[in-house]
mmCIF file of C-alpha atoms in Angstrom:
data_model
loop_
_atom_site.group_PDB
_atom_site.id
_atom_site.type_symbol
_atom_site.label_atom_id
_atom_site.label_comp_id
_atom_site.label_asym_id
_atom_site.label_seq_id
_atom_site.Cartn_x
_atom_site.Cartn_y
_atom_site.Cartn_z
ATOM 1 C CA UNK A 1 -25.228 14.437 5.445
ATOM 2 C CA UNK A 2 -23.722 12.259 2.735
ATOM 3 C CA UNK A 3 -25.840 9.116 3.321
ATOM 4 C CA UNK A 4 -28.299 9.608 0.460
ATOM 5 C CA UNK A 5 -25.642 10.775 -1.978
ATOM 6 C CA UNK A 6 -23.344 7.865 -1.193
ATOM 7 C CA UNK A 7 -26.208 5.386 -1.367
ATOM 8 C CA UNK A 8 -27.250 6.702 -4.748
ATOM 9 C CA UNK A 9 -23.670 6.448 -5.969
ATOM 10 C CA UNK A 10 -23.372 2.853 -4.803
ATOM 11 C CA UNK A 11 -26.687 1.899 -6.404
ATOM 12 C CA UNK A 12 -25.474 3.452 -9.683
ATOM 13 C CA UNK A 13 -22.243 1.564 -9.516
ATOM 14 C CA UNK A 14 -23.967 -1.729 -8.736
ATOM 15 C CA UNK A 15 -26.168 -1.264 -11.747
ATOM 16 C CA UNK A 16 -23.180 -0.381 -13.915
ATOM 17 C CA UNK A 17 -21.230 -3.565 -13.326
ATOM 18 C CA UNK A 18 -22.032 -7.245 -13.285
ATOM 19 C CA UNK A 19 -19.161 -8.053 -10.913
ATOM 20 C CA UNK A 20 -20.082 -5.794 -7.968
ATOM 21 C CA UNK A 21 -19.345 -7.479 -4.671
ATOM 22 C CA UNK A 22 -16.956 -10.083 -6.044
ATOM 23 C CA UNK A 23 -13.627 -10.523 -4.245
ATOM 24 C CA UNK A 24 -11.749 -12.516 -6.896
ATOM 25 C CA UNK A 25 -11.408 -11.175 -10.409
ATOM 26 C CA UNK A 26 -11.904 -13.318 -13.515
ATOM 27 C CA UNK A 27 -9.781 -13.244 -16.628
ATOM 28 C CA UNK A 28 -12.821 -13.322 -18.926
ATOM 29 C CA UNK A 29 -16.486 -12.719 -18.292
ATOM 30 C CA UNK A 30 -19.642 -12.982 -20.390
ATOM 31 C CA UNK A 31 -20.709 -9.521 -19.293
ATOM 32 C CA UNK A 32 -18.083 -6.819 -18.996
ATOM 33 C CA UNK A 33 -18.422 -4.037 -16.438
ATOM 34 C CA UNK A 34 -19.221 -0.520 -17.555
ATOM 35 C CA UNK A 35 -16.149 1.690 -17.970
ATOM 36 C CA UNK A 36 -16.203 4.326 -15.233
ATOM 37 C CA UNK A 37 -14.517 7.751 -15.313
ATOM 38 C CA UNK A 38 -11.759 8.562 -12.830
ATOM 39 C CA UNK A 39 -9.519 11.473 -11.983
ATOM 40 C CA UNK A 40 -5.869 11.288 -10.894
ATOM 41 C CA UNK A 41 -4.299 13.720 -8.396
ATOM 42 C CA UNK A 42 -0.541 13.217 -8.611
ATOM 43 C CA UNK A 43 2.737 14.787 -7.611
ATOM 44 C CA UNK A 44 4.189 14.286 -11.094
ATOM 45 C CA UNK A 45 4.084 11.971 -14.105
ATOM 46 C CA UNK A 46 7.460 10.794 -15.365
ATOM 47 C CA UNK A 47 8.595 7.503 -16.853
ATOM 48 C CA UNK A 48 8.378 4.593 -14.389
ATOM 49 C CA UNK A 49 6.980 6.819 -11.620
ATOM 50 C CA UNK A 50 4.135 5.472 -9.508
ATOM 51 C CA UNK A 51 1.775 7.554 -11.598
ATOM 52 C CA UNK A 52 3.157 5.874 -14.729
ATOM 53 C CA UNK A 53 2.902 2.319 -13.439
ATOM 54 C CA UNK A 54 -0.649 2.819 -12.054
ATOM 55 C CA UNK A 55 -2.353 5.404 -14.260
ATOM 56 C CA UNK A 56 -0.463 4.086 -17.277
ATOM 57 C CA UNK A 57 -2.388 0.808 -16.888
ATOM 58 C CA UNK A 58 -5.652 2.743 -17.099
ATOM 59 C CA UNK A 59 -4.499 4.561 -20.218
ATOM 60 C CA UNK A 60 -2.826 1.694 -22.073
ATOM 61 C CA UNK A 61 -3.812 -1.595 -20.475
ATOM 62 C CA UNK A 62 -2.065 -3.773 -17.914
ATOM 63 C CA UNK A 63 0.823 -4.343 -20.241
ATOM 64 C CA UNK A 64 0.931 -0.599 -21.007
ATOM 65 C CA UNK A 65 1.049 -1.577 -24.687
ATOM 66 C CA UNK A 66 -2.666 -1.329 -25.524
ATOM 67 C CA UNK A 67 -3.817 -4.678 -24.091
ATOM 68 C CA UNK A 68 -6.671 -5.470 -21.712
ATOM 69 C CA UNK A 69 -6.899 -3.121 -18.726
ATOM 70 C CA UNK A 70 -9.210 -2.071 -15.922
ATOM 71 C CA UNK A 71 -12.754 -0.893 -16.690
ATOM 72 C CA UNK A 72 -11.766 2.674 -15.914
ATOM 73 C CA UNK A 73 -11.226 5.779 -18.084
ATOM 74 C CA UNK A 74 -8.998 8.643 -17.024
ATOM 75 C CA UNK A 75 -10.853 11.905 -17.735
ATOM 76 C CA UNK A 76 -8.802 14.428 -15.756
ATOM 77 C CA UNK A 77 -5.477 14.822 -14.005
ATOM 78 C CA UNK A 78 -3.975 17.346 -11.601
ATOM 79 C CA UNK A 79 -0.168 17.410 -11.503
ATOM 80 C CA UNK A 80 1.428 19.178 -8.553
ATOM 81 C CA UNK A 81 4.773 19.457 -10.361
ATOM 82 C CA UNK A 82 5.815 19.314 -13.997
ATOM 83 C CA UNK A 83 9.459 18.197 -14.159
ATOM 84 C CA UNK A 84 11.741 17.777 -17.112
ATOM 85 C CA UNK A 85 10.676 14.557 -18.794
ATOM 86 C CA UNK A 86 6.989 15.067 -17.894
ATOM 87 C CA UNK A 87 4.669 12.662 -19.689
ATOM 88 C CA UNK A 88 1.298 14.069 -18.641
ATOM 89 C CA UNK A 89 0.837 16.743 -21.314
ATOM 90 C CA UNK A 90 1.666 14.454 -24.217
ATOM 91 C CA UNK A 91 -0.494 11.631 -22.862
ATOM 92 C CA UNK A 92 -3.385 14.040 -22.288
ATOM 93 C CA UNK A 93 -3.363 14.909 -25.942
ATOM 94 C CA UNK A 94 -3.032 11.258 -26.969
ATOM 95 C CA UNK A 95 -5.693 9.853 -24.628
ATOM 96 C CA UNK A 96 -8.024 12.871 -24.472
ATOM 97 C CA UNK A 97 -7.998 13.658 -20.794
ATOM 98 C CA UNK A 98 -8.019 17.061 -19.192
ATOM 99 C CA UNK A 99 -5.050 18.594 -17.400
ATOM 100 C CA UNK A 100 -6.740 20.489 -14.529
ATOM 101 C CA UNK A 101 -5.279 23.558 -12.837
ATOM 102 C CA UNK A 102 -6.744 22.549 -9.462
ATOM 103 C CA UNK A 103 -7.750 19.372 -7.655
ATOM 104 C CA UNK A 104 -11.335 20.590 -7.541
ATOM 105 C CA UNK A 105 -11.228 21.135 -11.307
ATOM 106 C CA UNK A 106 -9.965 17.618 -11.885
ATOM 107 C CA UNK A 107 -12.889 16.128 -9.947
ATOM 108 C CA UNK A 108 -15.685 18.429 -11.203
ATOM 109 C CA UNK A 109 -14.377 19.809 -14.511
ATOM 110 C CA UNK A 110 -15.225 23.247 -13.037
ATOM 111 C CA UNK A 111 -18.870 22.377 -12.338
ATOM 112 C CA UNK A 112 -20.979 21.841 -9.232
ATOM 113 C CA UNK A 113 -21.099 18.037 -9.613
ATOM 114 C CA UNK A 114 -18.489 15.317 -9.571
ATOM 115 C CA UNK A 115 -17.636 14.154 -13.061
ATOM 116 C CA UNK A 116 -15.851 10.988 -11.906
ATOM 117 C CA UNK A 117 -16.699 7.722 -10.164
ATOM 118 C CA UNK A 118 -13.330 7.487 -8.345
ATOM 119 C CA UNK A 119 -10.168 9.342 -7.504
ATOM 120 C CA UNK A 120 -6.582 8.098 -7.503
ATOM 121 C CA UNK A 121 -4.241 10.156 -5.267
ATOM 122 C CA UNK A 122 -0.596 9.365 -6.016
ATOM 123 C CA UNK A 123 1.871 11.328 -3.865
ATOM 124 C CA UNK A 124 5.146 9.622 -4.803
ATOM 125 C CA UNK A 125 8.175 11.040 -6.677
ATOM 126 C CA UNK A 126 8.833 14.711 -7.181
ATOM 127 C CA UNK A 127 10.870 17.473 -5.580
ATOM 128 C CA UNK A 128 9.669 17.652 -1.953
ATOM 129 C CA UNK A 129 11.582 18.366 1.244
ATOM 130 C CA UNK A 130 12.464 16.022 4.083
ATOM 131 C CA UNK A 131 11.747 16.565 7.820
ATOM 132 C CA UNK A 132 14.918 17.988 9.363
ATOM 133 C CA UNK A 133 15.315 15.499 12.213
ATOM 134 C CA UNK A 134 13.782 12.244 11.088
ATOM 135 C CA UNK A 135 14.483 12.582 7.307
ATOM 136 C CA UNK A 136 10.922 11.599 6.320
ATOM 137 C CA UNK A 137 9.891 12.585 2.814
ATOM 138 C CA UNK A 138 7.174 15.231 3.052
ATOM 139 C CA UNK A 139 4.985 14.117 0.156
ATOM 140 C CA UNK A 140 1.672 16.120 0.083
ATOM 141 C CA UNK A 141 -0.634 13.163 0.592
ATOM 142 C CA UNK A 142 -2.726 14.786 3.303
ATOM 143 C CA UNK A 143 -2.925 18.031 1.286
ATOM 144 C CA UNK A 144 -4.193 16.053 -1.684
ATOM 145 C CA UNK A 145 -6.734 14.166 0.443
ATOM 146 C CA UNK A 146 -7.968 17.337 2.181
ATOM 147 C CA UNK A 147 -8.494 19.025 -1.165
ATOM 148 C CA UNK A 148 -10.401 15.994 -2.472
ATOM 149 C CA UNK A 149 -12.561 15.960 0.661
ATOM 150 C CA UNK A 150 -13.197 19.692 0.355
ATOM 151 C CA UNK A 151 -14.560 19.168 -3.152
ATOM 152 C CA UNK A 152 -16.766 16.348 -1.868
ATOM 153 C CA UNK A 153 -18.172 18.679 0.776
ATOM 154 C CA UNK A 154 -18.690 21.505 -1.750
ATOM 155 C CA UNK A 155 -20.718 19.365 -4.149
ATOM 156 C CA UNK A 156 -22.278 17.150 -1.455
ATOM 157 C CA UNK A 157 -21.117 13.963 -3.141
ATOM 158 C CA UNK A 158 -18.488 11.315 -2.424
ATOM 159 C CA UNK A 159 -16.772 8.644 -4.544
ATOM 160 C CA UNK A 160 -14.098 6.081 -3.675
ATOM 161 C CA UNK A 161 -10.525 7.313 -3.177
ATOM 162 C CA UNK A 162 -7.317 5.365 -3.477
ATOM 163 C CA UNK A 163 -4.175 6.963 -1.969
ATOM 164 C CA UNK A 164 -0.876 5.370 -2.917
ATOM 165 C CA UNK A 165 1.684 4.002 -0.395
ATOM 166 C CA UNK A 166 1.547 5.143 3.263
ATOM 167 C CA UNK A 167 -1.112 7.688 4.090
ATOM 168 C CA UNK A 168 1.394 10.303 5.215
ATOM 169 C CA UNK A 169 4.838 10.732 6.747
ATOM 170 C CA UNK A 170 3.058 11.713 9.984
ATOM 171 C CA UNK A 171 0.817 9.513 12.118
ATOM 172 C CA UNK A 172 -1.445 12.467 13.024
ATOM 173 C CA UNK A 173 -2.081 13.142 9.318
ATOM 174 C CA UNK A 174 -2.946 9.490 8.669
ATOM 175 C CA UNK A 175 -5.315 9.364 11.601
ATOM 176 C CA UNK A 176 -6.999 12.558 10.408
ATOM 177 C CA UNK A 177 -7.452 11.186 6.871
ATOM 178 C CA UNK A 178 -9.048 7.979 8.056
ATOM 179 C CA UNK A 179 -11.293 9.894 10.474
ATOM 180 C CA UNK A 180 -12.506 12.265 7.746
ATOM 181 C CA UNK A 181 -13.170 9.355 5.396
ATOM 182 C CA UNK A 182 -15.230 7.624 8.051
ATOM 183 C CA UNK A 183 -17.110 10.805 8.946
ATOM 184 C CA UNK A 184 -17.921 11.544 5.300
ATOM 185 C CA UNK A 185 -18.473 7.892 4.352
ATOM 186 C CA UNK A 186 -15.761 7.992 1.709
ATOM 187 C CA UNK A 187 -14.679 4.517 0.603
ATOM 188 C CA UNK A 188 -10.885 4.789 1.171
ATOM 189 C CA UNK A 189 -8.122 2.374 0.307
ATOM 190 C CA UNK A 190 -4.352 2.834 0.483
ATOM 191 C CA UNK A 191 -1.083 0.994 0.561
ATOM 192 C CA UNK A 192 1.603 -0.923 -1.229
ATOM 193 C CA UNK A 193 1.537 -3.334 -4.179
ATOM 194 C CA UNK A 194 3.441 -5.923 -2.115
ATOM 195 C CA UNK A 195 0.324 -7.540 -0.590
ATOM 196 C CA UNK A 196 -1.035 -8.357 -4.059
ATOM 197 C CA UNK A 197 2.130 -9.425 -5.842
ATOM 198 C CA UNK A 198 3.268 -12.980 -6.594
ATOM 199 C CA UNK A 199 4.216 -15.247 -3.670
ATOM 200 C CA UNK A 200 6.625 -18.158 -4.233
ATOM 201 C CA UNK A 201 5.231 -20.464 -2.936
ATOM 202 C CA UNK A 202 1.643 -19.116 -3.057
ATOM 203 C CA UNK A 203 1.160 -18.909 0.696
ATOM 204 C CA UNK A 204 -2.074 -17.494 2.101
ATOM 205 C CA UNK A 205 -2.226 -17.974 5.863
ATOM 206 C CA UNK A 206 -5.628 -19.201 6.945
ATOM 207 C CA UNK A 207 -7.724 -16.575 8.729
ATOM 208 C CA UNK A 208 -7.681 -17.407 12.436
ATOM 209 C CA UNK A 209 -4.229 -19.084 12.396
ATOM 210 C CA UNK A 210 -2.054 -18.953 15.493
ATOM 211 C CA UNK A 211 1.236 -17.145 14.740
ATOM 212 C CA UNK A 212 3.947 -17.397 17.337
ATOM 213 C CA UNK A 213 6.484 -15.116 15.622
ATOM 214 C CA UNK A 214 6.920 -13.505 12.211
ATOM 215 C CA UNK A 215 9.724 -11.902 10.227
ATOM 216 C CA UNK A 216 9.973 -10.040 6.911
ATOM 217 C CA UNK A 217 13.158 -9.466 4.951
ATOM 218 C CA UNK A 218 13.313 -6.266 2.968
ATOM 219 C CA UNK A 219 15.850 -3.915 1.474
ATOM 220 C CA UNK A 220 16.282 -0.295 0.320
ATOM 221 C CA UNK A 221 15.456 3.012 1.906
ATOM 222 C CA UNK A 222 14.390 2.697 5.517
ATOM 223 C CA UNK A 223 11.285 4.850 4.954
ATOM 224 C CA UNK A 224 10.482 4.428 1.270
ATOM 225 C CA UNK A 225 11.061 0.635 1.076
ATOM 226 C CA UNK A 226 10.589 0.042 4.804
ATOM 227 C CA UNK A 227 6.909 0.842 4.201
ATOM 228 C CA UNK A 228 6.677 -1.930 1.590
ATOM 229 C CA UNK A 229 8.255 -4.355 4.079
ATOM 230 C CA UNK A 230 5.785 -3.356 6.775
ATOM 231 C CA UNK A 231 2.854 -3.889 4.416
ATOM 232 C CA UNK A 232 4.286 -7.296 3.530
ATOM 233 C CA UNK A 233 4.316 -8.167 7.209
ATOM 234 C CA UNK A 234 0.932 -6.721 7.966
ATOM 235 C CA UNK A 235 -0.996 -8.409 5.118
ATOM 236 C CA UNK A 236 0.127 -11.747 6.603
ATOM 237 C CA UNK A 237 -0.075 -11.269 10.402
ATOM 238 C CA UNK A 238 -3.470 -9.548 10.317
ATOM 239 C CA UNK A 239 -4.917 -12.980 9.555
ATOM 240 C CA UNK A 240 -4.021 -14.390 12.964
ATOM 241 C CA UNK A 241 -6.503 -15.412 15.660
ATOM 242 C CA UNK A 242 -8.673 -12.511 16.692
ATOM 243 C CA UNK A 243 -7.607 -10.266 13.823
ATOM 244 C CA UNK A 244 -5.520 -7.159 14.224
ATOM 245 C CA UNK A 245 -5.193 -5.474 17.626
ATOM 246 C CA UNK A 246 -2.427 -2.923 17.046
ATOM 247 C CA UNK A 247 1.252 -2.430 17.923
ATOM 248 C CA UNK A 248 2.384 -1.770 21.509
ATOM 249 C CA UNK A 249 6.016 -0.811 20.908
ATOM 250 C CA UNK A 250 8.685 -0.292 18.253
ATOM 251 C CA UNK A 251 12.446 -0.413 18.485
ATOM 252 C CA UNK A 252 15.179 -0.355 15.880
ATOM 253 C CA UNK A 253 18.439 -2.352 15.854
ATOM 254 C CA UNK A 254 21.424 -1.175 13.830
ATOM 255 C CA UNK A 255 25.119 -2.007 13.567
ATOM 256 C CA UNK A 256 26.419 -4.487 16.120
ATOM 257 C CA UNK A 257 23.056 -4.501 17.879
ATOM 258 C CA UNK A 258 21.567 -6.537 15.034
ATOM 259 C CA UNK A 259 23.836 -9.574 15.613
ATOM 260 C CA UNK A 260 23.490 -9.171 19.388
ATOM 261 C CA UNK A 261 19.709 -9.135 18.981
ATOM 262 C CA UNK A 262 19.739 -12.339 16.985
ATOM 263 C CA UNK A 263 21.919 -14.110 19.525
ATOM 264 C CA UNK A 264 19.610 -12.952 22.332
ATOM 265 C CA UNK A 265 16.466 -14.078 20.567
ATOM 266 C CA UNK A 266 15.121 -10.537 20.065
ATOM 267 C CA UNK A 267 14.653 -11.475 16.420
ATOM 268 C CA UNK A 268 14.542 -15.000 14.964
ATOM 269 C CA UNK A 269 17.655 -16.167 13.150
ATOM 270 C CA UNK A 270 15.620 -19.283 12.097
ATOM 271 C CA UNK A 271 12.938 -17.220 10.367
ATOM 272 C CA UNK A 272 15.542 -14.947 8.747
ATOM 273 C CA UNK A 273 17.233 -17.970 7.215
ATOM 274 C CA UNK A 274 13.866 -19.438 6.146
ATOM 275 C CA UNK A 275 12.991 -16.302 4.185
ATOM 276 C CA UNK A 276 16.308 -16.153 2.415
ATOM 277 C CA UNK A 277 15.977 -19.780 1.343
ATOM 278 C CA UNK A 278 12.872 -18.875 -0.677
ATOM 279 C CA UNK A 279 14.685 -16.233 -2.727
ATOM 280 C CA UNK A 280 16.321 -17.351 -5.978
ATOM 281 C CA UNK A 281 20.042 -16.697 -6.116
ATOM 282 C CA UNK A 282 20.110 -15.549 -2.535
ATOM 283 C CA UNK A 283 23.131 -16.665 -0.461
ATOM 284 C CA UNK A 284 22.785 -17.623 3.221
ATOM 285 C CA UNK A 285 22.059 -14.759 5.519
ATOM 286 C CA UNK A 286 25.318 -13.917 7.225
ATOM 287 C CA UNK A 287 24.571 -10.754 9.222
ATOM 288 C CA UNK A 288 28.277 -9.847 8.993
ATOM 289 C CA UNK A 289 27.554 -8.836 5.378
ATOM 290 C CA UNK A 290 24.924 -6.255 6.384
ATOM 291 C CA UNK A 291 25.995 -2.773 5.465
ATOM 292 C CA UNK A 292 25.561 0.546 7.281
ATOM 293 C CA UNK A 293 22.156 0.986 5.663
ATOM 294 C CA UNK A 294 20.693 -2.098 7.414
ATOM 295 C CA UNK A 295 18.191 -1.807 10.236
ATOM 296 C CA UNK A 296 15.863 -4.288 11.936
ATOM 297 C CA UNK A 297 12.485 -3.032 13.165
ATOM 298 C CA UNK A 298 11.313 -5.028 16.185
ATOM 299 C CA UNK A 299 7.572 -4.827 16.820
ATOM 300 C CA UNK A 300 5.591 -5.981 19.823
ATOM 301 C CA UNK A 301 1.888 -6.274 19.072
ATOM 302 C CA UNK A 302 -0.763 -5.605 21.683
ATOM 303 C CA UNK A 303 -1.824 -9.241 21.726
ATOM 304 C CA UNK A 304 1.747 -10.428 22.404
ATOM 305 C CA UNK A 305 2.831 -11.293 18.843
ATOM 306 C CA UNK A 306 6.506 -10.546 18.208
ATOM 307 C CA UNK A 307 7.549 -9.559 14.658
ATOM 308 C CA UNK A 308 10.615 -8.168 12.899
ATOM 309 C CA UNK A 309 11.163 -6.290 9.687
ATOM 310 C CA UNK A 310 14.769 -6.959 8.704
ATOM 311 C CA UNK A 311 15.871 -4.288 6.248
ATOM 312 C CA UNK A 312 18.832 -6.443 5.309
ATOM 313 C CA UNK A 313 20.784 -4.103 3.049
ATOM 314 C CA UNK A 314 24.018 -5.769 2.074
ATOM 315 C CA UNK A 315 22.495 -9.259 2.357
ATOM 316 C CA UNK A 316 19.154 -9.136 0.495
ATOM 317 C CA UNK A 317 17.644 -7.202 -2.374
ATOM 318 C CA UNK A 318 14.182 -8.822 -2.332
ATOM 319 C CA UNK A 319 11.140 -9.100 -0.035
ATOM 320 C CA UNK A 320 9.992 -12.209 1.764
ATOM 321 C CA UNK A 321 8.049 -13.403 4.826
ATOM 322 C CA UNK A 322 8.340 -16.244 7.336
ATOM 323 C CA UNK A 323 6.373 -17.260 10.374
ATOM 324 C CA UNK A 324 6.312 -19.894 13.023
ATOM 325 C CA UNK A 325 2.767 -21.264 13.417
ATOM 326 C CA UNK A 326 1.547 -23.055 16.509
ATOM 327 C CA UNK A 327 1.641 -26.796 16.078
ATOM 328 C CA UNK A 328 4.020 -26.772 13.094
ATOM 329 C CA UNK A 329 7.686 -27.734 13.516
ATOM 330 C CA UNK A 330 9.017 -25.989 10.418
ATOM 331 C CA UNK A 331 8.526 -22.302 9.618
ATOM 332 C CA UNK A 332 6.283 -21.309 6.737
ATOM 333 C CA UNK A 333 8.056 -18.944 4.321
ATOM 334 C CA UNK A 334 7.501 -17.257 0.976
ATOM 335 C CA UNK A 335 9.220 -14.894 -1.408
ATOM 336 C CA UNK A 336 7.221 -11.826 -2.540
ATOM 337 C CA UNK A 337 8.257 -11.608 -6.188
ATOM 338 C CA UNK A 338 8.259 -8.261 -8.019
ATOM 339 C CA UNK A 339 8.634 -7.575 -11.711
ATOM 340 C CA UNK A 340 11.600 -5.223 -11.841
ATOM 341 C CA UNK A 341 11.090 -3.940 -15.378
ATOM 342 C CA UNK A 342 8.195 -2.412 -17.280
ATOM 343 C CA UNK A 343 5.283 -2.928 -17.044
ATOM 344 C CA UNK A 344 6.063 -3.733 -13.350
ATOM 345 C CA UNK A 345 3.299 -6.303 -13.315
ATOM 346 C CA UNK A 346 2.759 -6.272 -9.539
ATOM 347 C CA UNK A 347 1.108 -2.869 -10.075
ATOM 348 C CA UNK A 348 -1.389 -4.599 -12.356
ATOM 349 C CA UNK A 349 -2.768 -6.403 -9.343
ATOM 350 C CA UNK A 350 -2.871 -3.211 -7.282
ATOM 351 C CA UNK A 351 -4.783 -1.557 -10.145
ATOM 352 C CA UNK A 352 -7.226 -4.478 -10.170
ATOM 353 C CA UNK A 353 -7.931 -3.853 -6.492
ATOM 354 C CA UNK A 354 -8.486 -0.166 -7.194
ATOM 355 C CA UNK A 355 -10.833 -1.081 -10.091
ATOM 356 C CA UNK A 356 -12.803 -3.354 -7.754
ATOM 357 C CA UNK A 357 -13.285 -0.543 -5.187
ATOM 358 C CA UNK A 358 -14.385 2.027 -7.752
ATOM 359 C CA UNK A 359 -16.936 -0.383 -9.249
ATOM 360 C CA UNK A 360 -18.320 -1.664 -5.992
ATOM 361 C CA UNK A 361 -17.774 1.218 -3.559
ATOM 362 C CA UNK A 362 -16.073 -1.286 -1.254
ATOM 363 C CA UNK A 363 -12.305 -1.263 -0.576
ATOM 364 C CA UNK A 364 -10.648 -4.511 -1.484
ATOM 365 C CA UNK A 365 -8.909 -4.501 1.916
ATOM 366 C CA UNK A 366 -9.276 -2.277 4.999
ATOM 367 C CA UNK A 367 -7.536 1.097 5.080
ATOM 368 C CA UNK A 368 -6.790 0.340 8.747
ATOM 369 C CA UNK A 369 -3.941 -1.926 7.532
ATOM 370 C CA UNK A 370 -2.194 1.078 6.043
ATOM 371 C CA UNK A 371 -3.201 3.335 8.958
ATOM 372 C CA UNK A 372 -1.274 0.931 11.192
ATOM 373 C CA UNK A 373 1.748 0.559 8.908
ATOM 374 C CA UNK A 374 1.910 4.330 8.508
ATOM 375 C CA UNK A 375 1.978 4.719 12.284
ATOM 376 C CA UNK A 376 4.578 2.041 12.755
ATOM 377 C CA UNK A 377 6.792 3.573 10.091
ATOM 378 C CA UNK A 378 6.535 7.010 11.694
ATOM 379 C CA UNK A 379 7.578 5.487 15.018
ATOM 380 C CA UNK A 380 10.475 3.656 13.336
ATOM 381 C CA UNK A 381 11.730 6.942 11.875
ATOM 382 C CA UNK A 382 11.345 8.622 15.248
ATOM 383 C CA UNK A 383 13.299 5.827 16.898
ATOM 384 C CA UNK A 384 16.088 6.078 14.305
ATOM 385 C CA UNK A 385 16.415 9.780 15.102
ATOM 386 C CA UNK A 386 16.332 9.068 18.831
ATOM 387 C CA UNK A 387 19.397 6.805 19.125
ATOM 388 C CA UNK A 388 17.234 3.766 18.250
ATOM 389 C CA UNK A 389 15.421 3.923 21.610
ATOM 390 C CA UNK A 390 12.376 1.741 22.110
ATOM 391 C CA UNK A 391 9.169 3.718 21.586
ATOM 392 C CA UNK A 392 5.943 2.723 23.307
ATOM 393 C CA UNK A 393 3.059 3.234 20.913
ATOM 394 C CA UNK A 394 -0.281 3.282 22.745
ATOM 395 C CA UNK A 395 -1.697 5.416 19.907
ATOM 396 C CA UNK A 396 -1.311 2.444 17.564
ATOM 397 C CA UNK A 397 -4.175 0.470 19.068
ATOM 398 C CA UNK A 398 -5.630 -0.075 15.616
ATOM 399 C CA UNK A 399 -8.028 -3.002 15.547
ATOM 400 C CA UNK A 400 -9.630 -4.508 12.432
ATOM 401 C CA UNK A 401 -10.533 -7.771 10.761
ATOM 402 C CA UNK A 402 -8.770 -8.794 7.541
ATOM 403 C CA UNK A 403 -10.386 -9.069 4.136
ATOM 404 C CA UNK A 404 -9.747 -12.160 2.055
ATOM 405 C CA UNK A 405 -8.650 -10.309 -1.086
ATOM 406 C CA UNK A 406 -6.581 -12.250 -3.525
ATOM 407 C CA UNK A 407 -2.983 -11.906 -4.785
ATOM 408 C CA UNK A 408 -1.403 -12.411 -8.217
ATOM 409 C CA UNK A 409 -0.982 -16.204 -8.124
ATOM 410 C CA UNK A 410 -3.325 -17.322 -5.331
ATOM 411 C CA UNK A 411 -4.851 -19.901 -7.682
ATOM 412 C CA UNK A 412 -1.557 -21.842 -7.481
ATOM 413 C CA UNK A 413 -2.309 -22.870 -3.908
#
């Protein structure tokens, strides 16, 4: 029922911008795209929160100091919580956007038509409970999405939606969200900033390459940062021969099982060392230095690819990737560099991808990537709560072809 509405929206967007359909952005253009209005639906807006480092770039430029930014204008925001240190009310007065009492109000400004060309849903940070058994953070990402979709149904219009990080803490929620988006023809994009950050060296695996084994090194919380590590892995391995086919099983190694797994070839010590060698100031990867917060996620893909996410707490405090490609003697490896102070420039490149989707109606990369990483992460957390038993994952038969979207320094190749 949304075909004509969506087609009209896309035609409007195509007319509004001279860069519709482009994959790579340009630093300067003779014709600038029209500035399009957007709404933000967020858990909260505090300093350095995900709302701040994404929406802040719409309000105050990529440097968050008034410089050049995306061709977007924030016109309304819904905040689920207003903590001490809230920034939203002061910024609303400064930048002249509405603080809406409801999600519907943020999208329609209490009318019967959408008043925005896109929606940013940011369910990260805030005071939300954890699941009792698996300790997954119950951010209201599905609730936000369902409310956005309900408004779309009410007004019989759709616009692109970006939802930050993993789709939900539950696989069933994520599957529901992607299903509804497909049914309603909502352009939907999600995920981490890691796939678009700087890579040192600037490695982009060729689409159709043959990967024999892959490994990512990550650090931090096993759910919150484990997701970023999984997205780092997935943005690389999805480019292999045949595209993505899904994950057949997940298991988690902890404690002494990590070293035993390396010795037994369950995960690659060679690839682990190759990743660490790309990281500045990083000592050699002695697994004896791993602390109690370390865990290695061992994935078996449906097409036979073996991959590991090494949450190497105690050894590493950065992200990186390595793979062994067929026909090459040495592993290929790269460090995924983040800017660890404001303006957290890796979020600039995520915001550019969001800007692209809102102007073209086409996600910069497939939401199926984040559908899969969401499902894998849920299985990881279930395994951790289940004495690290191996979990077969027939439900994660997620197939898709990669997009060739860029990253921060791809032009250095």
